[in-house]
PDB file of C-alpha atoms in Angstrom:
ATOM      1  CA  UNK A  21       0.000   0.000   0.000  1.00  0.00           C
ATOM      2  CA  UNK A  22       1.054   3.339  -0.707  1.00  0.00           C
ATOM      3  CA  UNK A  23       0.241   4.903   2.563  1.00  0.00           C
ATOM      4  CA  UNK A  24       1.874   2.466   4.240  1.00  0.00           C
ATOM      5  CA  UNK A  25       5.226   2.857   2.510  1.00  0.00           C
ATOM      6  CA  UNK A  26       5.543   6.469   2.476  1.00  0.00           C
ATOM      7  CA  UNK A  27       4.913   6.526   6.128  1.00  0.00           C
ATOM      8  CA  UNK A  28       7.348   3.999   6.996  1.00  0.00           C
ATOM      9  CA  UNK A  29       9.654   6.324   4.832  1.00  0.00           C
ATOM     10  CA  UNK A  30       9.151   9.407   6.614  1.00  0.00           C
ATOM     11  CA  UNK A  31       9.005   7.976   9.664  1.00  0.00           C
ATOM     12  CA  UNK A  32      11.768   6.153  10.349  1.00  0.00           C
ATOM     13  CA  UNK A  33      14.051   8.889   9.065  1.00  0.00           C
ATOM     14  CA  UNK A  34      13.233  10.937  12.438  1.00  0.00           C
ATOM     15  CA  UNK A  35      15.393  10.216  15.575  1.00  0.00           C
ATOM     16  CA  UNK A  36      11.699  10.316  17.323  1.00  0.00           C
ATOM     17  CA  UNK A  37      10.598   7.177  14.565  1.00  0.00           C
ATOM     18  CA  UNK A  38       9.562   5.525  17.928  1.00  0.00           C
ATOM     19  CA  UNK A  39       7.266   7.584  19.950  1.00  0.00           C
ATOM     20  CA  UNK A  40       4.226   6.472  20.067  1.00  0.00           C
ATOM     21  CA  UNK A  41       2.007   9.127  18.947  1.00  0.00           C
ATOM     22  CA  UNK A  42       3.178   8.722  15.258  1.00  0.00           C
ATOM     23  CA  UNK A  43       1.752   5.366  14.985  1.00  0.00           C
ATOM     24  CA  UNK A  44      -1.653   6.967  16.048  1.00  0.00           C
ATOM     25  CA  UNK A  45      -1.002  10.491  14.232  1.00  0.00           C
ATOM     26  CA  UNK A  46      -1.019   7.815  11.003  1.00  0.00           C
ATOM     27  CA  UNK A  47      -3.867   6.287  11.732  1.00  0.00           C
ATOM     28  CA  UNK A  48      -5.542   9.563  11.907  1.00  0.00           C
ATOM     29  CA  UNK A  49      -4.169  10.386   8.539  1.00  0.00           C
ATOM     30  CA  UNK A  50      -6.200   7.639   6.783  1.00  0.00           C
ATOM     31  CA  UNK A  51      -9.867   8.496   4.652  1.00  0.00           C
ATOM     32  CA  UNK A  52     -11.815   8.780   7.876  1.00  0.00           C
ATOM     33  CA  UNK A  53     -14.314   5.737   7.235  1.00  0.00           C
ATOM     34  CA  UNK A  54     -10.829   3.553   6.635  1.00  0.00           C
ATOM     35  CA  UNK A  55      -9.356   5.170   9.738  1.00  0.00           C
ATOM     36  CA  UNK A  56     -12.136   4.468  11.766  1.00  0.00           C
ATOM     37  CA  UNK A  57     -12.828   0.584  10.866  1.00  0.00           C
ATOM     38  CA  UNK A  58      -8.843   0.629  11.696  1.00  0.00           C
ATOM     39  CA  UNK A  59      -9.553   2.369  15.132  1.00  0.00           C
ATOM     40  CA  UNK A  60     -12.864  -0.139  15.559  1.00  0.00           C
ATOM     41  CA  UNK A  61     -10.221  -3.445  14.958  1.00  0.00           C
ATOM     42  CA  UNK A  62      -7.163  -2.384  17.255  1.00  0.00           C
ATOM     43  CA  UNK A  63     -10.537  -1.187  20.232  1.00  0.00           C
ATOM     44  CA  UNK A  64     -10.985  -4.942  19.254  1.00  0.00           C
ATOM     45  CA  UNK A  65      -7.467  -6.115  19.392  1.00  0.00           C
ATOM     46  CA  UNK A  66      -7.004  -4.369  22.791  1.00  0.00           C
ATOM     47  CA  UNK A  67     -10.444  -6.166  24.273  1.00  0.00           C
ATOM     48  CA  UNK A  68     -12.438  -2.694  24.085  1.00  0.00           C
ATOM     49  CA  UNK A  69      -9.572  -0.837  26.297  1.00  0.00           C
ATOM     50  CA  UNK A  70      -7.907   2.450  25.272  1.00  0.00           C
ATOM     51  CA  UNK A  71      -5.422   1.313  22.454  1.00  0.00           C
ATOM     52  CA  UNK A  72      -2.284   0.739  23.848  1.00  0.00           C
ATOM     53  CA  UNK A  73      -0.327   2.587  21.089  1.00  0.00           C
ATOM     54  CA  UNK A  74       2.961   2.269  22.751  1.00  0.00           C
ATOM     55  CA  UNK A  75       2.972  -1.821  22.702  1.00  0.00           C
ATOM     56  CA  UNK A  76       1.177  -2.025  19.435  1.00  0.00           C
ATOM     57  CA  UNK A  77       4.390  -2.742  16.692  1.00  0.00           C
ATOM     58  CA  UNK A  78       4.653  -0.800  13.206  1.00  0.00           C
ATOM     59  CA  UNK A  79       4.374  -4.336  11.765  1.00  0.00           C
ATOM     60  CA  UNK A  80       0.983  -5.018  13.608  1.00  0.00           C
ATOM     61  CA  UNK A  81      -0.615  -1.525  12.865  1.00  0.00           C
ATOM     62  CA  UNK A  82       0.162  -2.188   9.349  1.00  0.00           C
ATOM     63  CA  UNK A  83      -1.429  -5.361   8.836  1.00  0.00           C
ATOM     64  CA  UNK A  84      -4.494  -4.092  10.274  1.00  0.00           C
ATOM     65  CA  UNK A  85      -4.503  -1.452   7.439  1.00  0.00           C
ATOM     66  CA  UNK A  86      -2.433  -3.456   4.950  1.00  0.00           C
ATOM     67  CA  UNK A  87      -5.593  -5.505   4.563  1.00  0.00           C
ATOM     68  CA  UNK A  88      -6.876  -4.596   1.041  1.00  0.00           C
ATOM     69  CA  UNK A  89     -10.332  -4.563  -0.549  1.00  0.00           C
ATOM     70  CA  UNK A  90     -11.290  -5.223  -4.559  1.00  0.00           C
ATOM     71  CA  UNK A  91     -13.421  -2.283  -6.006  1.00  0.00           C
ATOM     72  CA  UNK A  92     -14.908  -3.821  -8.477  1.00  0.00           C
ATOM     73  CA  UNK A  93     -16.120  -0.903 -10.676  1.00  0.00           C
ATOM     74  CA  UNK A  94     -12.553  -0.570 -11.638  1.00  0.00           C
ATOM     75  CA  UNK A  95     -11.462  -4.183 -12.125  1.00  0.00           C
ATOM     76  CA  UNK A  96     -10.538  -4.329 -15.562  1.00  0.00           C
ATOM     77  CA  UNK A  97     -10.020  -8.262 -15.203  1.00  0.00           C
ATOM     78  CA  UNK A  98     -14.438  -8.396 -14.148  1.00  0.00           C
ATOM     79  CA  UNK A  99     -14.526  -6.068 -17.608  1.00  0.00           C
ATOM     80  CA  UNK A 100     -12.176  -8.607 -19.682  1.00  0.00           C
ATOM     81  CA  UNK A 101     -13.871 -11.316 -18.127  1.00  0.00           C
ATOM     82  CA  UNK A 102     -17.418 -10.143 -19.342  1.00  0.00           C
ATOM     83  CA  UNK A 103     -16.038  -9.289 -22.911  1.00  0.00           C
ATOM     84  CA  UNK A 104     -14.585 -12.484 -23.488  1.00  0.00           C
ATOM     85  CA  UNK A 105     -17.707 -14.208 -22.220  1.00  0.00           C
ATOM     86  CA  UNK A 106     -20.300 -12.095 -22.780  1.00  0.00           C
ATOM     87  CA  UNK A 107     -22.983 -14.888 -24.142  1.00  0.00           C
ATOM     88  CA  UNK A 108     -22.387 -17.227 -21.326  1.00  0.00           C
ATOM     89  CA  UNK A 109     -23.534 -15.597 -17.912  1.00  0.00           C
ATOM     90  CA  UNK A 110     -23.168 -18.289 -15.886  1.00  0.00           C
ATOM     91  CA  UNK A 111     -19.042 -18.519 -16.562  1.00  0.00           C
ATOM     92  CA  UNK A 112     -18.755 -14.466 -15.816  1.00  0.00           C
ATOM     93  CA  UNK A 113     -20.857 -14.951 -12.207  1.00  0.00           C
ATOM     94  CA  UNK A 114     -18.239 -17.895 -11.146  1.00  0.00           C
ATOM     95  CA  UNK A 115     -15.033 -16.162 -12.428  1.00  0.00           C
ATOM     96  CA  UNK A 116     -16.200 -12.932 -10.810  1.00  0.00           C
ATOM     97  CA  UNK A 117     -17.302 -14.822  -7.598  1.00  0.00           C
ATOM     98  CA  UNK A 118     -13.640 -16.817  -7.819  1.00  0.00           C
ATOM     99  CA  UNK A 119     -12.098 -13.219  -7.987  1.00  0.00           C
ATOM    100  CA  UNK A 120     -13.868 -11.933  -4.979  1.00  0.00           C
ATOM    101  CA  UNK A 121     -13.183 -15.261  -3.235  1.00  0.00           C
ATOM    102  CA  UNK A 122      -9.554 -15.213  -3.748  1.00  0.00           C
ATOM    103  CA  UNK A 123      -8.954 -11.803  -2.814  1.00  0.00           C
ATOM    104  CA  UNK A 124     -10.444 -12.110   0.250  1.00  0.00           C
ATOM    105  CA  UNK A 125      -8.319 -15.170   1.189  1.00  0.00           C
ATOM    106  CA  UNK A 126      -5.683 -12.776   0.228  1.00  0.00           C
ATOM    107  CA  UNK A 127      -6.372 -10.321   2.415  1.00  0.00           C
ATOM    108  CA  UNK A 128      -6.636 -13.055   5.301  1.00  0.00           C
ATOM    109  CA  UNK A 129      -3.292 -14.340   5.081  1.00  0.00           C
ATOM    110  CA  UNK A 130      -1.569 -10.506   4.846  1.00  0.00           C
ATOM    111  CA  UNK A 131      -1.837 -10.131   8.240  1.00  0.00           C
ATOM    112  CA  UNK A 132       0.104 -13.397   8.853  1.00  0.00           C
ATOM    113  CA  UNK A 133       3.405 -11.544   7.426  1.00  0.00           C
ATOM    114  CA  UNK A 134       3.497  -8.466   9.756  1.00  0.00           C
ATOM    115  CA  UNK A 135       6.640  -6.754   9.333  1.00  0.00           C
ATOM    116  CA  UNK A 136       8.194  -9.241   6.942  1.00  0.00           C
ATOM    117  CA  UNK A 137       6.278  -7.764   4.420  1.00  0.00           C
ATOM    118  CA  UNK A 138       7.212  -3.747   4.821  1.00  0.00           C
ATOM    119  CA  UNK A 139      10.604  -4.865   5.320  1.00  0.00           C
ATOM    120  CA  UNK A 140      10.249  -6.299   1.466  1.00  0.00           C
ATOM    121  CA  UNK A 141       8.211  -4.127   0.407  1.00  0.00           C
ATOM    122  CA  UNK A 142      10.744  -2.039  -1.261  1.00  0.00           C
ATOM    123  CA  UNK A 143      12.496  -4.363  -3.022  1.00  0.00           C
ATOM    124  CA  UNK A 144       9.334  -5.821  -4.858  1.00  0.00           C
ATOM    125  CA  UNK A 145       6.914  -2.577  -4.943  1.00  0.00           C
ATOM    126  CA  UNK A 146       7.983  -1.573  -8.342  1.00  0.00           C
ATOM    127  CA  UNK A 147       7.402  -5.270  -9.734  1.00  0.00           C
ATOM    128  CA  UNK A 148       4.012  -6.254  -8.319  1.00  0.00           C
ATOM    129  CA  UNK A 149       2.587  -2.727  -9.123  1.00  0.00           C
ATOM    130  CA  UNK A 150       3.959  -2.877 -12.820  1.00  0.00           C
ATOM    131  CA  UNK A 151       2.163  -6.410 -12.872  1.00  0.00           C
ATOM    132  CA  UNK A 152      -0.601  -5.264 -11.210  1.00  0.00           C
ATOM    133  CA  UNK A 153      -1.610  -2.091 -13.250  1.00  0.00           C
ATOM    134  CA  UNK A 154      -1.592  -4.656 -16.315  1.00  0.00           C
ATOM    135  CA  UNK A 155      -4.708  -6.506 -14.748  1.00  0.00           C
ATOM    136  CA  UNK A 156      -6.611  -4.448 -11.705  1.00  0.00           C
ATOM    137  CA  UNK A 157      -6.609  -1.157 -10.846  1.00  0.00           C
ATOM    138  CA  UNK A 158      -7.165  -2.538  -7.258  1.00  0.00           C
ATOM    139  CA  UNK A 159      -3.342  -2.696  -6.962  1.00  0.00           C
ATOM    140  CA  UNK A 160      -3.379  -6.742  -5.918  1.00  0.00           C
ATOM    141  CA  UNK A 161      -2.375  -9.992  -7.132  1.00  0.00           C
ATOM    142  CA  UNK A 162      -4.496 -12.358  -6.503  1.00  0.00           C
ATOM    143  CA  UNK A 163      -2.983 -16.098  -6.227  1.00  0.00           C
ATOM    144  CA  UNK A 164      -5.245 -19.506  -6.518  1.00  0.00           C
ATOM    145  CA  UNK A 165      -5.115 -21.875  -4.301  1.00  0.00           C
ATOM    146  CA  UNK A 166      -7.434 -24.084  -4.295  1.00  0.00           C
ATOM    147  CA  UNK A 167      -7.147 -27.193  -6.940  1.00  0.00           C
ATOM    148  CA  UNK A 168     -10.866 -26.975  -8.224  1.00  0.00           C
ATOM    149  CA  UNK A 169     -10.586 -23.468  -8.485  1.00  0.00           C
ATOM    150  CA  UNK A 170      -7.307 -23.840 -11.209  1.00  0.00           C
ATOM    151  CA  UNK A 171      -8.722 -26.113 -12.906  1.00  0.00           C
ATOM    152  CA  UNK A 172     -12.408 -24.863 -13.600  1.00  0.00           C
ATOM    153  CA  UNK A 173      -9.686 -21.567 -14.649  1.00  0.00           C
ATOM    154  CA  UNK A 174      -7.779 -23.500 -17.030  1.00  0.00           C
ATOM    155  CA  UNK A 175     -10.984 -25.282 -18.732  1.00  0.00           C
ATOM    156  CA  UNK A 176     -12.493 -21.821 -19.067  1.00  0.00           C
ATOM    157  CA  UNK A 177      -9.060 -21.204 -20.537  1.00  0.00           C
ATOM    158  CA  UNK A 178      -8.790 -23.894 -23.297  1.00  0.00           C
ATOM    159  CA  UNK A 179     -12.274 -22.652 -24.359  1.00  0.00           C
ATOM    160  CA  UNK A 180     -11.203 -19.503 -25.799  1.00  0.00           C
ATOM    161  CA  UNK A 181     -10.287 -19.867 -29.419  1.00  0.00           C
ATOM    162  CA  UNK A 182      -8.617 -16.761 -29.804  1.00  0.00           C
ATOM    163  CA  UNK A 183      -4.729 -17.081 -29.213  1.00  0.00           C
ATOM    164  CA  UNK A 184      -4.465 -13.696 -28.439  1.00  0.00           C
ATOM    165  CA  UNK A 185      -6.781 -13.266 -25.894  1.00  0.00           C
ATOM    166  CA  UNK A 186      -5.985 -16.959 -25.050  1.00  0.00           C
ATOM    167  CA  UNK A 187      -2.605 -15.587 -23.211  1.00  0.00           C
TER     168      UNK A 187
END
């Protein structure tokens, strides 16, 4: 996320990178219907007690925000997906539905890498968003993992007689 790696730039450039109050001076900087779902979680996280900013880590305040969503009025992969199949409805409601699916089991497992991920994040930002503004203008990758899943994909795949489009 964007957000996220411009803060973590600023930040940690600043002798005072560890006080506290930037960690909730960022949340505060988020759209304020983002910010407060944020605030709602960590209320959560701390079992409904004032946030305890100064033991919450960088690594778990980003994974609460890390988390992303898929608009999908600006998917051009739902929009590709209805071209190429635009006589057979019932093939563009399970793609789209296996697109939806998958990028919320993405979003599930993000939180699992904490601070691994910003750590990486600026070695691989500038490949996954070059591969990522080729398909989705959501700014994700989404990765398959369930067996059925691939292989409806692929079967929906070898019926596409154009080689172009096939790739």
């Amino acid at each position: 996320m964007l957000v996220t790696d411009i803060f973590v730039t600023n930040i940690f450039q600043r002798n005072d990178c560890n006080q506290h109050f930037w960690k909730e001076r960022f949340i505060s900087g988020l759209p304020s219907f983002f910010a407060e779902r944020v605030i709602n979680k960590l209320k959560d996280y701390s079992g409904g007690q004032p946030i305890p900013w100064n033991t919450i880590t960088y690594g778990q305040l980003f994974a609460f925000v890390k988390k992303q969503g898929h608009k999908s009025t600006e998917c051009k992969m739902k929009k590709k997906i209805n071209e190429i199949f635009q006589d057979q409805p019932d093939i563009q409601e399970k793609l789209t539905k296996l697109l939806i699916s998958e990028s919320e089991i993405s979003e599930e497992t993000d939180s699992d890498y904490l601070i691994n991920e910003i750590e990486n994040s600026s070695d691989s930002s500038s490949e996954s968003q070059e591969l990522s503004d080729n398909l989705c203008n959501c700014k994700t990758i989404n990765v398959i993992t369930k067996e059925t899943d691939k292989q409806f994909l692929l079967d929906i795949i070898d019926k596409i007689d154009d080689p172009e489009i096939k790739k």
